[in-house]
Amino acid sequence: MEFSQHDEDNNYSLTKFESMLKTNNVLFFDSNEFENIIQFYFENGRMALAKKAIKLGLEQHPSSIVLRLFQVEIYILEDKLPQAEKLLDELYILEPSNEEIYIQKASILSKRDQHEKAIDTLKIALKLSDADEEDADLYALIGMEYLFMDQFENAKTYFIKCLELDMEDYSALYNIIYCFEFLDLNEEAIDFLNHYLDKNPYCEVAWHQLGKQYATLKDYPKALSAFEFAIISDDTFVGAYLEKGKVLEKMKKYEEAIENYNVTLALDEPTSFALLRIGNCYEKLGSDDLAVQYYFKTVHEDPLLDKGWISITRFYNKKKDYQKALYYINKAISIDAENVRYWKLYAQINHRLNFIEEAERGYKKTLDLGNYELDTWLARTDALIKLGEYEASALNLIQAAEFYPENAEIEYRLAGIYFTLFENEKGQYHLKNGLLIDEDYNFILQELFPLIADHQMVVKIISNSKKTSK
């Protein structure tokens, strides 16, 4: 029997137990009372109190199988697997047909990554089970074991069995859709959800999931209809308004999108996501003042949300107000100095302002944080060239070539750098490489190394290459 706060007897037991803990007077409870108290604490995540109740329960009822199974559960949660196993072996001798023993054994096997054995053990529990509710729980546990092994087809089969026994098990429904998505079976997911909705037409969760599937397939009118049905089923469903807003944005219906995002702000605490989306919609509508107001509200609501700071910075970037853009990206970096996107923007803005040393520092930090995009390597190289740091720029390009071998933009830059350093043999090697890969990129020499580009030896190599290619 599950503990319910609305059940007067159980509520009395809980009050009595907590009062006993405060006074240190040991009172007697029957084993059922202990079971309900412990179950309540488990369900509410109050593990310290659950452990106290188990300890006292076993002192008063040392032979209770159920209380000892609760003790097993605590051992498993605390990763005390040998103790859990020992106690389960004792309980198995006393009650070999108790399905809960097999469920806990399966939990231990799962923790040890022995998922196939866990499934076999859960299937034994399934044979011993004689109630639909227990069967549904077991199907869900088997489904989870298959998920751990990335066997999505098998997992889906068991979550469907689970849902067939309990149509309102939304956790199983989410897991089924997760499996469909992982298998790239969006059309099949849509069919499944439509069949489910035939039986349960007012299920807002299913309508919401159906809308997301249509949105993935870019069928925005159908997605919109599904989200509207989710809202009809539950007009306080914040997720449906958010998704509807996103779809309306895709359809370029920005005013309607804003209306839906505003509903979420009225229904619940403001979310940085909704505020950011409203800002983006206003920017698309050309309402710059409102857009930037909402971007500031976004970062006020969640200073760690990088998309908020990036939106503010890009807003001022587009306005060519680079000083303000730099101010806000610096503010973002002061909050999160390990955010690679911030450093890339910091570098680009400094580059535009011709603060080359700061730009180079930004590109280096971007690379150090793992952004290995070609344009980052090249931008850092160009900054180092402007600073006259030719050895450092060559080293930077050699590292870049490990990620982007046979790249003309890298080769022409290396050619220019080596010619500048009077290492003509290396310069010729890289220039010829560049011409072999793509001779159209030789303009890079003229842009970055105009004196080198006009050098007789360089002109001759390029000219010979053109003749050869003809």
Short mmCIF file of C-alpha atoms in Angstrom, two decimals:
data_model
loop_
_atom_site.label_atom_id
_atom_site.label_comp_id
_atom_site.label_asym_id
_atom_site.label_seq_id
_atom_site.Cartn_x
_atom_site.Cartn_y
_atom_site.Cartn_z
CA MET A 1 0.00 0.00 0.00
CA GLU A 2 1.50 3.32 -1.08
CA PHE A 3 1.69 6.15 1.39
CA SER A 4 -0.66 9.02 0.67
CA GLN A 5 -0.77 12.31 2.51
CA HIS A 6 -4.55 12.25 2.02
CA ASP A 7 -4.88 8.97 3.89
CA GLU A 8 -5.50 9.93 7.52
CA ASP A 9 -4.00 6.78 9.06
CA ASN A 10 -0.79 7.03 7.08
CA ASN A 11 -0.54 10.74 7.70
CA TYR A 12 -0.86 10.03 11.40
CA SER A 13 1.94 7.40 11.18
CA LEU A 14 4.26 9.89 9.49
CA THR A 15 3.54 12.63 12.04
CA LYS A 16 4.01 10.16 14.88
CA PHE A 17 7.34 8.94 13.42
CA GLU A 18 8.78 12.44 12.92
CA SER A 19 7.62 13.47 16.38
CA MET A 20 9.40 10.39 17.81
CA LEU A 21 12.67 11.44 16.08
CA LYS A 22 12.46 14.89 17.69
CA THR A 23 11.85 13.55 21.21
CA ASN A 24 14.07 10.43 21.07
CA ASN A 25 11.20 8.42 22.58
CA VAL A 26 11.02 5.04 20.79
CA LEU A 27 7.41 4.26 19.81
CA PHE A 28 6.05 1.06 18.28
CA PHE A 29 4.86 0.89 14.64
CA ASP A 30 3.59 -2.16 12.85
CA SER A 31 5.57 -3.28 9.79
CA ASN A 32 2.95 -1.87 7.35
CA GLU A 33 3.30 1.56 8.93
CA PHE A 34 7.08 1.41 8.50
CA GLU A 35 6.69 0.30 4.86
CA ASN A 36 4.44 3.28 4.09
CA ILE A 37 6.68 5.76 5.92
CA ILE A 38 9.79 4.48 4.08
CA GLN A 39 7.99 4.47 0.72
CA PHE A 40 6.94 8.08 1.29
CA TYR A 41 10.51 9.14 2.05
CA PHE A 42 11.85 7.25 -0.98
CA GLU A 43 9.34 8.92 -3.30
CA ASN A 44 10.23 12.35 -1.93
CA GLY A 45 13.99 11.79 -2.09
CA ARG A 46 14.44 12.12 1.70
CA MET A 47 16.99 9.33 2.00
CA ALA A 48 18.38 10.20 5.44
CA LEU A 49 14.90 9.83 6.95
CA ALA A 50 14.25 6.66 4.91
CA LYS A 51 17.45 5.11 6.35
CA LYS A 52 16.39 6.00 9.92
CA ALA A 53 12.95 4.46 9.32
CA ILE A 54 14.53 1.26 7.89
CA LYS A 55 16.91 0.97 10.86
CA LEU A 56 14.12 1.42 13.43
CA GLY A 57 11.78 -0.77 11.41
CA LEU A 58 14.25 -3.66 11.35
CA GLU A 59 14.91 -3.27 15.08
CA GLN A 60 11.19 -3.74 15.71
CA HIS A 61 10.49 -6.23 12.86
CA PRO A 62 13.78 -8.03 12.09
CA SER A 63 12.09 -10.78 10.06
CA SER A 64 10.19 -8.41 7.70
CA ILE A 65 11.11 -9.27 4.09
CA VAL A 66 9.80 -5.94 2.78
CA LEU A 67 11.86 -3.87 5.25
CA ARG A 68 14.96 -5.91 4.44
CA LEU A 69 14.33 -5.28 0.73
CA PHE A 70 14.25 -1.56 1.49
CA GLN A 71 17.65 -2.06 3.15
CA VAL A 72 18.88 -3.72 -0.08
CA GLU A 73 17.67 -0.70 -2.04
CA ILE A 74 19.67 1.63 0.23
CA TYR A 75 22.79 -0.53 -0.19
CA ILE A 76 22.41 -0.35 -3.99
CA LEU A 77 21.91 3.42 -3.93
CA GLU A 78 25.09 3.74 -1.85
CA ASP A 79 27.01 1.39 -4.19
CA LYS A 80 27.42 -1.17 -1.40
CA LEU A 81 26.80 -3.99 -3.86
CA PRO A 82 28.43 -6.90 -1.95
CA GLN A 83 26.26 -6.13 1.13
CA ALA A 84 23.16 -5.88 -1.10
CA GLU A 85 23.97 -9.23 -2.75
CA LYS A 86 24.57 -11.00 0.58
CA LEU A 87 21.22 -9.80 1.96
CA LEU A 88 19.41 -10.75 -1.28
CA ASP A 89 20.86 -14.28 -1.11
CA GLU A 90 19.48 -14.61 2.42
CA LEU A 91 16.06 -13.34 1.30
CA TYR A 92 16.03 -15.66 -1.72
CA ILE A 93 16.34 -18.71 0.59
CA LEU A 94 13.35 -17.43 2.60
CA GLU A 95 11.15 -16.34 -0.32
CA PRO A 96 12.41 -17.55 -3.75
CA SER A 97 9.22 -16.51 -5.55
CA ASN A 98 9.32 -12.85 -4.48
CA GLU A 99 9.69 -10.83 -7.71
CA GLU A 100 11.15 -7.86 -5.79
CA ILE A 101 14.26 -9.96 -5.03
CA TYR A 102 14.81 -10.43 -8.77
CA ILE A 103 14.21 -6.73 -9.43
CA GLN A 104 16.92 -5.78 -6.94
CA LYS A 105 19.28 -8.46 -8.33
CA ALA A 106 18.73 -6.97 -11.79
CA SER A 107 19.53 -3.52 -10.39
CA ILE A 108 22.90 -4.82 -9.12
CA LEU A 109 23.66 -6.48 -12.48
CA SER A 110 22.77 -3.24 -14.26
CA LYS A 111 25.13 -1.26 -12.03
CA ARG A 112 27.86 -3.69 -13.05
CA ASP A 113 27.02 -3.10 -16.76
CA GLN A 114 25.75 -6.69 -17.08
CA HIS A 115 22.62 -5.54 -18.89
CA GLU A 116 21.80 -8.82 -20.71
CA LYS A 117 21.85 -10.69 -17.36
CA ALA A 118 19.75 -7.90 -15.81
CA ILE A 119 17.14 -8.37 -18.55
CA ASP A 120 17.06 -12.17 -18.04
CA THR A 121 16.57 -11.59 -14.30
CA LEU A 122 13.77 -9.07 -14.87
CA LYS A 123 12.04 -11.54 -17.18
CA ILE A 124 11.98 -14.06 -14.28
CA ALA A 125 10.37 -11.35 -12.12
CA LEU A 126 7.84 -10.82 -14.93
CA LYS A 127 6.82 -14.50 -14.77
CA LEU A 128 6.32 -14.22 -11.00
CA SER A 129 4.32 -10.98 -11.25
CA ASP A 130 0.51 -11.24 -11.16
CA ALA A 131 -0.56 -7.59 -11.42
CA ASP A 132 -0.72 -5.28 -14.46
CA GLU A 133 0.81 -2.40 -12.49
CA GLU A 134 3.85 -4.54 -11.57
CA ASP A 135 4.12 -5.80 -15.17
CA ALA A 136 4.16 -2.21 -16.45
CA ASP A 137 7.00 -1.32 -14.07
CA LEU A 138 8.97 -4.40 -15.17
CA TYR A 139 8.48 -3.66 -18.87
CA ALA A 140 9.81 -0.15 -18.20
CA LEU A 141 12.88 -1.53 -16.38
CA ILE A 142 13.60 -3.96 -19.24
CA GLY A 143 13.19 -1.10 -21.72
CA MET A 144 15.75 0.95 -19.78
CA GLU A 145 18.25 -1.94 -19.83
CA TYR A 146 17.92 -2.14 -23.62
CA LEU A 147 18.45 1.63 -23.78
CA PHE A 148 21.70 1.23 -21.82
CA MET A 149 22.86 -1.15 -24.57
CA ASP A 150 21.67 1.19 -27.38
CA GLN A 151 19.22 -1.50 -28.53
CA PHE A 152 16.53 1.03 -29.41
CA GLU A 153 14.23 -1.34 -31.31
CA ASN A 154 14.01 -3.74 -28.35
CA ALA A 155 13.70 -0.85 -25.89
CA LYS A 156 10.82 0.60 -27.91
CA THR A 157 9.00 -2.77 -27.90
CA TYR A 158 9.06 -2.94 -24.10
CA PHE A 159 8.09 0.69 -23.54
CA ILE A 160 5.12 0.11 -25.88
CA LYS A 161 4.10 -2.92 -23.75
CA CYS A 162 4.36 -0.65 -20.72
CA LEU A 163 2.14 2.01 -22.32
CA GLU A 164 -0.43 -0.59 -23.36
CA LEU A 165 -0.92 -1.47 -19.67
CA ASP A 166 -0.96 2.16 -18.52
CA MET A 167 -2.06 4.65 -21.18
CA GLU A 168 -1.08 7.58 -18.93
CA ASP A 169 2.52 6.49 -18.36
CA TYR A 170 4.05 9.56 -20.02
CA SER A 171 7.55 8.50 -19.07
CA ALA A 172 7.10 5.41 -21.27
CA LEU A 173 5.61 7.59 -24.03
CA TYR A 174 8.64 9.92 -23.98
CA ASN A 175 10.98 6.92 -24.11
CA ILE A 176 9.14 5.42 -27.10
CA ILE A 177 9.47 8.69 -29.02
CA TYR A 178 13.13 8.95 -27.98
CA CYS A 179 13.70 5.49 -29.56
CA PHE A 180 11.88 6.47 -32.77
CA GLU A 181 13.96 9.65 -33.00
CA PHE A 182 17.25 7.84 -32.39
CA LEU A 183 16.35 5.39 -35.17
CA ASP A 184 15.43 8.35 -37.48
CA LEU A 185 11.89 6.98 -37.75
CA ASN A 186 9.98 10.27 -37.61
CA GLU A 187 7.18 9.12 -39.93
CA GLU A 188 6.73 5.95 -37.84
CA ALA A 189 6.70 8.08 -34.66
CA ILE A 190 3.93 10.19 -36.21
CA ASP A 191 1.88 7.07 -37.05
CA PHE A 192 2.37 5.73 -33.52
CA LEU A 193 1.32 9.02 -31.91
CA ASN A 194 -1.75 9.33 -34.16
CA HIS A 195 -2.87 5.82 -33.16
CA TYR A 196 -2.26 6.65 -29.51
CA LEU A 197 -4.30 9.88 -29.86
CA ASP A 198 -7.20 7.91 -31.41
CA LYS A 199 -7.50 6.19 -28.00
CA ASN A 200 -6.46 9.17 -25.85
CA PRO A 201 -7.51 12.29 -27.82
CA TYR A 202 -7.01 14.80 -24.99
CA CYS A 203 -3.44 13.83 -24.16
CA GLU A 204 -1.50 17.10 -24.31
CA VAL A 205 1.84 15.26 -24.04
CA ALA A 206 1.13 13.19 -27.17
CA TRP A 207 -0.02 16.26 -29.14
CA HIS A 208 3.13 18.09 -28.03
CA GLN A 209 5.34 15.18 -29.16
CA LEU A 210 3.44 14.92 -32.45
CA GLY A 211 4.05 18.62 -33.11
CA LYS A 212 7.77 18.15 -32.48
CA GLN A 213 7.91 15.29 -35.00
CA TYR A 214 6.19 17.40 -37.67
CA ALA A 215 8.54 20.29 -36.87
CA THR A 216 11.56 17.98 -37.35
CA LEU A 217 10.18 17.08 -40.80
CA LYS A 218 9.66 20.84 -41.46
CA ASP A 219 5.90 20.29 -41.92
CA TYR A 220 5.16 23.50 -40.03
CA PRO A 221 1.37 23.79 -40.66
CA LYS A 222 0.80 20.29 -39.20
CA ALA A 223 3.20 21.01 -36.33
CA LEU A 224 1.26 24.19 -35.56
CA SER A 225 -2.06 22.27 -35.50
CA ALA A 226 -0.62 19.66 -33.14
CA PHE A 227 0.64 22.29 -30.71
CA GLU A 228 -2.74 24.04 -30.85
CA PHE A 229 -4.45 20.73 -29.90
CA ALA A 230 -1.96 20.34 -27.02
CA ILE A 231 -3.01 23.81 -25.81
CA ILE A 232 -6.72 22.94 -26.20
CA SER A 233 -6.08 19.84 -24.06
CA ASP A 234 -4.22 21.88 -21.43
CA ASP A 235 -4.22 25.67 -21.79
CA THR A 236 -1.50 25.99 -19.13
CA PHE A 237 0.99 23.75 -21.00
CA VAL A 238 4.03 26.04 -21.21
CA GLY A 239 6.02 23.64 -23.45
CA ALA A 240 3.32 23.70 -26.14
CA TYR A 241 3.30 27.53 -26.27
CA LEU A 242 7.12 27.57 -26.56
CA GLU A 243 7.14 25.03 -29.39
CA LYS A 244 4.26 26.82 -31.13
CA GLY A 245 6.27 30.05 -30.89
CA LYS A 246 9.31 28.37 -32.46
CA VAL A 247 7.20 27.05 -35.36
CA LEU A 248 5.61 30.47 -35.92
CA GLU A 249 9.14 31.93 -36.10
CA LYS A 250 10.02 29.37 -38.79
CA MET A 251 6.91 30.51 -40.67
CA LYS A 252 8.08 34.14 -40.26
CA LYS A 253 4.93 34.97 -38.23
CA TYR A 254 6.91 36.91 -35.66
CA GLU A 255 4.04 38.86 -34.01
CA GLU A 256 2.14 35.60 -33.33
CA ALA A 257 5.33 33.96 -32.06
CA ILE A 258 5.79 36.84 -29.59
CA GLU A 259 2.20 36.38 -28.37
CA ASN A 260 2.86 32.71 -27.58
CA TYR A 261 6.15 33.42 -25.83
CA ASN A 262 4.39 36.10 -23.77
CA VAL A 263 1.79 33.53 -22.66
CA THR A 264 4.61 31.41 -21.21
CA LEU A 265 5.87 34.44 -19.26
CA ALA A 266 2.38 34.94 -17.81
CA LEU A 267 1.89 31.26 -16.94
CA ASP A 268 5.22 30.62 -15.30
CA GLU A 269 8.39 32.27 -14.04
CA PRO A 270 10.10 34.11 -16.94
CA THR A 271 12.52 31.84 -18.79
CA SER A 272 15.66 33.13 -20.48
CA PHE A 273 14.75 31.04 -23.55
CA ALA A 274 11.38 32.81 -24.06
CA LEU A 275 12.90 36.27 -23.44
CA LEU A 276 15.67 35.55 -25.95
CA ARG A 277 13.21 34.33 -28.59
CA ILE A 278 11.06 37.47 -28.12
CA GLY A 279 14.20 39.58 -28.59
CA ASN A 280 15.04 37.71 -31.81
CA CYS A 281 11.48 38.18 -33.12
CA TYR A 282 11.57 41.92 -32.43
CA GLU A 283 14.93 42.14 -34.20
CA LYS A 284 13.45 40.36 -37.25
CA LEU A 285 10.57 42.84 -37.18
CA GLY A 286 13.06 45.73 -37.16
CA SER A 287 12.02 46.84 -33.63
CA ASP A 288 15.60 47.26 -32.46
CA ASP A 289 14.85 49.05 -29.18
CA LEU A 290 12.49 46.28 -28.04
CA ALA A 291 14.89 43.59 -29.29
CA VAL A 292 17.80 44.85 -27.22
CA GLN A 293 15.52 45.36 -24.18
CA TYR A 294 14.63 41.66 -24.29
CA TYR A 295 18.24 40.61 -24.79
CA PHE A 296 19.13 42.51 -21.60
CA LYS A 297 16.20 40.87 -19.80
CA THR A 298 17.56 37.51 -20.98
CA VAL A 299 21.00 37.99 -19.43
CA HIS A 300 19.45 39.49 -16.30
CA GLU A 301 17.34 36.34 -15.93
CA ASP A 302 20.25 34.00 -16.68
CA PRO A 303 23.72 35.62 -16.74
CA LEU A 304 25.27 32.26 -17.71
CA LEU A 305 23.22 31.86 -20.89
CA ASP A 306 25.79 32.44 -23.63
CA LYS A 307 23.16 32.94 -26.33
CA GLY A 308 21.93 36.07 -24.50
CA TRP A 309 25.33 37.76 -24.41
CA ILE A 310 26.07 36.62 -27.98
CA SER A 311 22.78 38.14 -29.18
CA ILE A 312 23.60 41.49 -27.52
CA THR A 313 27.12 41.48 -28.97
CA ARG A 314 25.93 40.54 -32.47
CA PHE A 315 23.18 43.18 -32.27
CA TYR A 316 25.78 45.93 -31.74
CA ASN A 317 28.10 44.30 -34.25
CA LYS A 318 25.41 44.58 -36.93
CA LYS A 319 24.95 48.21 -35.98
CA LYS A 320 28.73 48.61 -36.43
CA ASP A 321 28.86 49.89 -32.84
CA TYR A 322 31.98 47.82 -32.16
CA GLN A 323 32.89 49.61 -28.92
CA LYS A 324 29.58 48.57 -27.34
CA ALA A 325 29.90 45.07 -28.78
CA LEU A 326 33.35 44.81 -27.21
CA TYR A 327 32.07 46.12 -23.87
CA TYR A 328 29.38 43.42 -23.67
CA ILE A 329 31.57 40.54 -24.85
CA ASN A 330 34.13 41.57 -22.19
CA LYS A 331 31.32 41.48 -19.62
CA ALA A 332 30.34 38.00 -20.82
CA ILE A 333 33.96 36.78 -20.55
CA SER A 334 34.17 38.13 -16.99
CA ILE A 335 31.22 35.83 -16.14
CA ASP A 336 32.46 32.78 -18.04
CA ALA A 337 36.09 32.92 -19.15
CA GLU A 338 36.03 29.39 -20.57
CA ASN A 339 33.30 29.98 -23.16
CA VAL A 340 34.87 29.44 -26.58
CA ARG A 341 32.13 31.32 -28.44
CA TYR A 342 32.78 34.45 -26.35
CA TRP A 343 36.49 34.40 -27.18
CA LYS A 344 35.85 33.99 -30.89
CA LEU A 345 33.55 37.02 -30.90
CA TYR A 346 36.04 38.93 -28.74
CA ALA A 347 38.79 38.22 -31.30
CA GLN A 348 36.61 39.20 -34.30
CA ILE A 349 35.48 42.48 -32.73
CA ASN A 350 39.03 43.45 -31.76
CA HIS A 351 40.12 42.62 -35.31
CA ARG A 352 37.47 44.97 -36.70
CA LEU A 353 38.65 47.69 -34.32
CA ASN A 354 42.23 47.02 -35.50
CA PHE A 355 43.29 46.01 -31.97
CA ILE A 356 45.48 43.30 -33.47
CA GLU A 357 47.27 42.15 -30.32
CA GLU A 358 43.97 41.64 -28.50
CA ALA A 359 42.50 39.94 -31.57
CA GLU A 360 45.44 37.51 -31.72
CA ARG A 361 45.03 36.78 -27.99
CA GLY A 362 41.35 36.04 -28.58
CA TYR A 363 42.02 33.67 -31.49
CA LYS A 364 44.72 31.85 -29.47
CA LYS A 365 42.33 31.41 -26.53
CA THR A 366 39.65 30.17 -28.95
CA LEU A 367 42.06 27.52 -30.26
CA ASP A 368 43.22 26.62 -26.73
CA LEU A 369 39.58 25.99 -25.80
CA GLY A 370 39.18 23.52 -28.67
CA ASN A 371 37.71 25.56 -31.53
CA TYR A 372 39.71 24.17 -34.47
CA GLU A 373 37.71 25.74 -37.30
CA LEU A 374 39.84 26.70 -40.30
CA ASP A 375 38.83 30.36 -40.17
CA THR A 376 40.11 30.58 -36.56
CA TRP A 377 43.55 29.25 -37.54
CA LEU A 378 43.71 31.59 -40.55
CA ALA A 379 42.49 34.65 -38.62
CA ARG A 380 45.13 34.09 -35.92
CA THR A 381 47.79 33.68 -38.63
CA ASP A 382 46.77 36.94 -40.32
CA ALA A 383 46.89 38.75 -36.96
CA LEU A 384 50.38 37.36 -36.26
CA ILE A 385 51.54 38.42 -39.75
CA LYS A 386 50.29 41.97 -39.10
CA LEU A 387 52.22 41.94 -35.84
CA GLY A 388 55.36 40.78 -37.69
CA GLU A 389 55.40 37.50 -35.71
CA TYR A 390 56.35 35.37 -38.72
CA GLU A 391 57.85 32.38 -36.87
CA ALA A 392 54.77 32.16 -34.62
CA SER A 393 52.43 32.45 -37.64
CA ALA A 394 54.30 29.65 -39.46
CA LEU A 395 54.06 27.40 -36.38
CA ASN A 396 50.34 28.20 -36.12
CA LEU A 397 49.81 27.17 -39.77
CA ILE A 398 51.81 23.95 -39.38
CA GLN A 399 49.46 23.02 -36.51
CA ALA A 400 46.46 23.98 -38.67
CA ALA A 401 47.74 21.75 -41.50
CA GLU A 402 47.43 18.74 -39.19
CA PHE A 403 43.67 19.35 -39.14
CA TYR A 404 43.39 20.65 -42.74
CA PRO A 405 46.00 18.94 -44.92
CA GLU A 406 46.20 19.90 -48.62
CA ASN A 407 44.63 23.30 -48.00
CA ALA A 408 45.49 26.07 -50.48
CA GLU A 409 44.84 28.93 -48.03
CA ILE A 410 47.36 27.46 -45.59
CA GLU A 411 49.96 26.76 -48.30
CA TYR A 412 49.93 30.28 -49.82
CA ARG A 413 50.29 31.84 -46.36
CA LEU A 414 53.20 29.53 -45.51
CA ALA A 415 54.82 30.43 -48.85
CA GLY A 416 54.52 34.17 -48.10
CA ILE A 417 55.86 33.74 -44.56
CA TYR A 418 58.91 31.69 -45.64
CA PHE A 419 59.77 34.07 -48.48
CA THR A 420 59.56 36.94 -45.95
CA LEU A 421 61.95 35.02 -43.68
CA PHE A 422 64.29 34.51 -46.70
CA GLU A 423 63.74 30.74 -46.48
CA ASN A 424 63.23 30.61 -50.24
CA GLU A 425 63.39 26.83 -50.61
CA LYS A 426 60.50 26.35 -48.14
CA GLY A 427 58.68 29.28 -49.75
CA GLN A 428 58.90 27.69 -53.22
CA TYR A 429 57.79 24.32 -51.84
CA HIS A 430 54.63 25.74 -50.28
CA LEU A 431 53.88 28.03 -53.23
CA LYS A 432 54.04 25.09 -55.64
CA ASN A 433 51.85 23.07 -53.26
CA GLY A 434 49.30 25.88 -53.18
CA LEU A 435 49.27 26.16 -56.98
CA LEU A 436 48.76 22.39 -57.31
CA ILE A 437 45.83 22.41 -54.89
CA ASP A 438 44.07 25.54 -56.22
CA GLU A 439 45.85 28.20 -58.25
CA ASP A 440 42.89 30.60 -57.97
CA TYR A 441 43.86 31.29 -54.34
CA ASN A 442 47.21 32.87 -55.27
CA PHE A 443 45.59 36.29 -54.68
CA ILE A 444 46.31 35.62 -50.95
CA LEU A 445 49.94 36.49 -51.64
CA GLN A 446 48.97 39.85 -53.15
CA GLU A 447 46.68 40.63 -50.18
CA LEU A 448 48.99 39.63 -47.32
CA PHE A 449 52.46 39.84 -48.89
CA PRO A 450 52.29 42.43 -51.73
CA LEU A 451 56.09 42.82 -51.94
CA ILE A 452 56.55 39.03 -52.12
CA ALA A 453 53.80 38.67 -54.74
CA ASP A 454 55.62 41.08 -57.07
CA HIS A 455 58.99 39.34 -56.61
CA GLN A 456 60.37 38.05 -59.92
CA MET A 457 60.90 34.48 -58.64
CA VAL A 458 57.33 34.26 -57.33
CA VAL A 459 55.83 35.74 -60.52
CA LYS A 460 57.81 33.19 -62.55
CA ILE A 461 56.61 30.18 -60.48
CA ILE A 462 52.98 31.30 -60.83
CA SER A 463 53.40 31.97 -64.56
CA ASN A 464 54.99 28.54 -65.16
CA SER A 465 52.17 26.88 -63.23
CA LYS A 466 49.57 28.55 -65.44
CA LYS A 467 51.38 27.44 -68.58
CA THR A 468 51.63 23.87 -67.30
CA SER A 469 47.94 23.75 -66.38
CA LYS A 470 47.00 24.86 -69.90
#
